[in-house]
Amino acid sequence: MIKIALVGCGNWASKIIKEIDSNRNYILNSIVCRKKKIFKNNIQIFENIEKLVESDIYDYIYVAALPKINLEIIKLIKEKRIPLIIEKPVANSCKDLQEIKKILEDYNLIIYPNLSNYFSETFEELKQIVDKNFTKIKEITIYEGSFGPFRNDIHPIWDWGFHSVSLLYLLFSEKNFSVVNKKEVKSNNKYGRGMVTKFFFKINSNINVKIITGNLFKKKLRKLKIVLDDKNYITNDMILHKLSFNNKVIFKNNKSPISSLLMKFENGNLEVSKKLIDASYKTTVFLEKFYKC
């Protein structure tokens, strides 16, 4: 039984707890939570991260808190080389992510950012299709967003765009991305800041890419479409985790992305860790050109 410690106890942390509880290979045995919440009797509650790290009662740590905490925790666990899962965005700035990359390399740490599009079982299938048909790819469109969340302290691209951009860097890791143009649709509403951002660029000068992301969609949508020069097309519904060719389903997930993440994390691979941190760094560079996190 693998013992997991969780940092954070917000809405997303509640989903992670359910995923851990549903898998017989893992047990949540400790949590850092400053709120007054009721947990199972066998979960030890810590009020600060330092005391959790010192306790040594866990095998992994899963961080589901504000991104500014990620670097702090990595500094705390680097000597013990504790395997770490962190949520996106990985850091608040490229500068912090450069520091994370250096620590990872110096200490050979296993750090997996939860890039859910990558940990979806559809990713490997999609990657094979992309590699096989690369010369035929004409255009790529990604829609990713929902109605909310509406935050006053962060631009919507950090909630939604991070997944889209990191997916492209993982699919086309050795390719060139051209200069990016963007357009925005703004809306003033009672919830606060609402915006849809449209990004336009090319991959290897011949693939037209469009990303439409934000918090003003009528409903939650996460979909990728790849059009080939013979007018065939591949779609990946990243909510249902369903891959289709010309609207015919060719692959569908058996597991949730968090479940797949935990399974892959069991056999933590340093090269995978470096690849995911690198994709996160490139994504942060991409997004930070337009808005600071």
XYZ file of C-alpha atoms in Angstrom:
293
model
C 0.000 0.000 0.000
C 1.492 3.324 -1.125
C 1.045 6.172 1.391
C 0.291 9.592 -0.102
C 0.448 12.982 1.624
C -1.674 15.783 0.166
C -0.886 19.489 0.405
C -4.082 21.524 0.063
C -7.733 20.907 0.857
C -9.700 22.954 -1.676
C -12.214 21.765 -4.306
C -9.602 20.130 -6.557
C -7.997 18.417 -3.574
C -11.396 16.836 -2.806
C -11.403 15.244 -6.275
C -7.876 13.920 -5.750
C -8.913 12.403 -2.401
C -11.793 10.556 -4.093
C -9.440 9.198 -6.761
C -6.971 7.979 -4.139
C -9.728 6.409 -2.044
C -11.091 4.543 -5.082
C -7.783 2.764 -5.723
C -6.773 -0.095 -3.449
C -3.047 0.461 -4.136
C -2.981 3.881 -2.444
C -3.942 5.384 0.869
C -4.150 9.036 1.814
C -2.584 9.076 5.270
C -1.742 12.764 5.796
C -2.781 16.215 4.648
C -1.746 19.844 5.073
C -4.912 21.843 5.671
C -5.352 25.097 7.566
C -9.141 25.000 7.274
C -11.389 23.257 9.766
C -12.432 20.217 7.760
C -13.452 16.736 8.762
C -11.353 13.884 7.359
C -11.239 10.180 8.034
C -9.818 9.198 11.434
C -6.725 7.613 9.910
C -5.608 10.833 8.166
C -3.059 12.885 10.070
C -3.604 16.633 9.655
C -0.696 19.092 9.538
C -1.008 22.863 9.724
C 2.201 23.558 7.822
C 4.284 21.956 5.090
C 7.509 21.845 7.095
C 6.055 19.524 9.740
C 4.615 17.242 7.053
C 7.988 16.951 5.300
C 9.737 16.211 8.607
C 7.229 13.485 9.545
C 8.417 10.908 6.970
C 5.086 9.060 7.190
C 4.408 9.057 3.437
C 5.856 7.651 0.222
C 4.777 10.467 -2.131
C 3.573 14.043 -1.766
C 0.799 15.404 -3.987
C 0.626 19.223 -4.027
C -2.757 20.722 -4.904
C -2.270 24.276 -3.678
C -1.269 27.675 -5.079
C 1.612 27.458 -7.598
C 3.846 29.739 -5.501
C 4.052 26.898 -2.947
C 5.562 24.410 -5.419
C 9.064 25.904 -5.391
C 8.983 26.179 -1.595
C 8.121 22.480 -1.234
C 10.723 21.397 -3.801
C 13.389 23.206 -1.764
C 12.173 21.421 1.384
C 12.182 17.901 -0.096
C 15.246 18.060 -2.359
C 17.669 16.537 0.182
C 15.272 13.674 0.943
C 14.481 13.261 -2.776
C 10.800 12.696 -2.082
C 8.782 11.934 -5.263
C 6.404 14.815 -5.941
C 3.244 15.440 -7.968
C 2.337 19.095 -8.527
C -0.605 20.786 -10.202
C -0.335 23.317 -13.020
C 0.797 26.003 -13.421
C 4.032 24.611 -12.041
C 5.321 28.059 -10.988
C 4.304 31.690 -11.009
C 7.114 32.706 -13.374
C 9.749 31.456 -15.795
C 12.372 32.492 -13.246
C 10.920 30.174 -10.592
C 10.575 27.355 -13.104
C 14.216 27.723 -14.125
C 15.110 27.271 -10.462
C 12.883 24.182 -10.263
C 14.572 22.730 -13.365
C 18.010 23.264 -11.855
C 17.039 21.623 -8.545
C 15.534 18.677 -10.426
C 18.757 18.186 -12.396
C 21.089 18.700 -9.420
C 19.240 16.270 -7.162
C 17.710 13.881 -9.749
C 14.236 14.493 -8.366
C 11.107 12.795 -9.668
C 8.596 15.621 -10.145
C 5.484 14.997 -12.242
C 3.323 18.020 -13.105
C -0.266 16.873 -13.528
C -0.654 17.708 -17.224
C -3.954 15.872 -17.535
C -3.981 15.784 -21.357
C -0.669 13.915 -21.222
C -1.794 11.461 -18.537
C -5.008 10.691 -20.395
C -4.695 7.245 -21.976
C -5.574 8.857 -25.300
C -2.215 10.669 -25.394
C -0.049 7.755 -26.587
C -2.618 6.874 -29.264
C -2.790 10.501 -30.394
C 1.013 10.823 -30.381
C 1.340 7.794 -32.686
C -1.217 9.254 -35.102
C 0.521 12.656 -35.102
C 3.956 11.133 -35.746
C 2.658 8.868 -38.497
C 0.731 11.632 -40.264
C 2.933 14.627 -39.515
C 3.577 15.545 -43.158
C -0.183 15.412 -43.852
C -1.263 17.686 -40.991
C -2.751 20.913 -42.310
C -4.270 22.588 -39.280
C -4.891 22.121 -35.556
C -7.643 23.729 -33.487
C -8.051 23.477 -29.725
C -11.050 24.741 -27.755
C -10.546 24.636 -24.019
C -12.538 26.528 -21.395
C -15.749 26.863 -19.417
C -18.015 29.480 -17.847
C -15.564 30.375 -15.092
C -13.682 30.341 -12.883
C -13.722 34.138 -12.570
C -10.677 35.324 -10.659
C -9.472 38.847 -10.004
C -5.876 37.772 -9.390
C -5.102 35.586 -12.412
C -5.785 35.639 -16.163
C -8.007 32.771 -17.478
C -5.217 31.434 -19.718
C -3.463 30.094 -16.604
C -6.583 28.064 -15.723
C -7.253 26.801 -19.250
C -4.480 27.629 -21.714
C -1.743 25.804 -19.803
C -3.200 22.391 -20.690
C -3.617 23.239 -24.385
C -0.146 24.695 -24.911
C 1.674 21.993 -22.915
C -0.136 19.302 -24.934
C 1.237 20.796 -28.170
C 4.780 20.956 -26.787
C 4.524 17.284 -25.800
C 3.066 16.225 -29.158
C 5.532 18.286 -31.230
C 8.536 18.385 -28.895
C 11.180 18.590 -31.650
C 9.313 20.995 -33.914
C 9.540 24.766 -34.334
C 6.778 27.089 -33.136
C 6.446 30.404 -34.994
C 5.748 33.840 -33.518
C 2.343 33.861 -31.840
C -0.427 36.365 -32.500
C -3.376 36.748 -30.153
C -6.843 38.301 -30.050
C -9.114 38.752 -27.064
C -12.834 38.936 -26.364
C -13.565 40.661 -23.059
C -16.732 40.780 -21.021
C -17.530 42.702 -17.878
C -19.850 40.711 -15.659
C -20.825 40.457 -12.010
C -18.371 37.605 -11.475
C -15.305 39.670 -12.304
C -12.808 39.139 -15.054
C -14.108 37.241 -18.064
C -12.093 36.699 -21.223
C -11.542 34.411 -24.198
C -8.093 34.511 -25.788
C -7.377 33.285 -29.314
C -3.818 32.318 -30.234
C -2.630 31.870 -33.844
C 0.750 30.445 -34.900
C 2.427 27.780 -37.033
C 4.349 24.605 -36.269
C 7.283 23.988 -38.660
C 5.931 26.803 -40.857
C 3.307 24.558 -42.510
C 0.804 23.604 -39.767
C -1.686 26.334 -38.851
C -2.578 26.285 -35.159
C -5.453 28.027 -33.415
C -6.113 27.850 -29.668
C -9.324 29.329 -28.261
C -9.286 29.313 -24.475
C -10.932 31.191 -21.618
C -13.715 31.395 -19.050
C -16.625 32.682 -21.145
C -17.751 29.435 -22.787
C -21.411 28.456 -22.389
C -20.340 25.039 -21.122
C -17.119 23.224 -20.321
C -15.305 22.272 -23.525
C -11.915 20.661 -24.077
C -11.508 19.468 -27.643
C -8.650 19.115 -30.124
C -9.138 18.738 -33.877
C -6.412 17.871 -36.386
C -7.251 18.286 -40.084
C -5.155 16.410 -42.671
C -4.517 17.526 -46.248
C -6.794 14.750 -47.562
C -9.674 16.310 -45.514
C -9.688 13.453 -42.997
C -9.616 14.640 -39.393
C -8.808 13.415 -35.911
C -10.604 14.708 -32.820
C -9.755 14.246 -29.166
C -12.517 14.993 -26.668
C -10.403 15.756 -23.606
C -13.376 15.665 -21.207
C -14.652 12.243 -22.299
C -11.068 11.183 -23.189
C -12.282 9.839 -26.490
C -10.234 9.770 -29.691
C -12.060 9.730 -33.044
C -11.182 9.531 -36.738
C -13.780 11.229 -38.967
C -16.241 11.069 -36.030
C -15.748 7.325 -35.568
C -14.415 6.459 -32.092
C -11.072 4.645 -32.308
C -9.964 4.789 -28.670
C -11.464 5.639 -25.279
C -9.952 5.822 -21.803
C -10.460 3.016 -19.326
C -9.017 5.044 -16.454
C -9.241 8.645 -15.314
C -6.162 10.834 -15.960
C -5.440 11.086 -12.213
C -5.582 7.312 -11.896
C -3.208 6.986 -14.883
C -0.927 9.616 -13.358
C -0.703 7.701 -10.068
C 0.025 4.426 -11.863
C 2.820 5.945 -13.953
C 4.168 7.765 -10.933
C 4.624 4.445 -9.064
C 7.511 3.649 -11.402
C 8.746 7.230 -11.438
C 10.965 7.853 -14.438
C 13.556 10.644 -14.321
C 13.426 11.182 -18.100
C 9.628 11.547 -18.008
C 10.018 13.964 -15.106
C 12.469 16.095 -17.121
C 10.231 15.977 -20.200
C 7.158 17.168 -18.282
C 9.023 19.926 -16.467
C 10.534 21.046 -19.791
C 7.087 21.171 -21.440
C 5.821 23.136 -18.431
C 8.718 25.579 -18.748
C 8.098 26.132 -22.480
C 4.387 26.621 -21.756
C 5.171 29.173 -19.044
C 7.457 31.071 -21.448
C 4.654 30.996 -24.062
C 1.954 32.309 -21.711
C 4.113 34.737 -19.739
C 4.814 36.692 -22.937
C 1.189 37.823 -22.744
C 0.291 37.775 -19.043
C 2.189 37.291 -15.811
C 0.771 34.503 -13.683
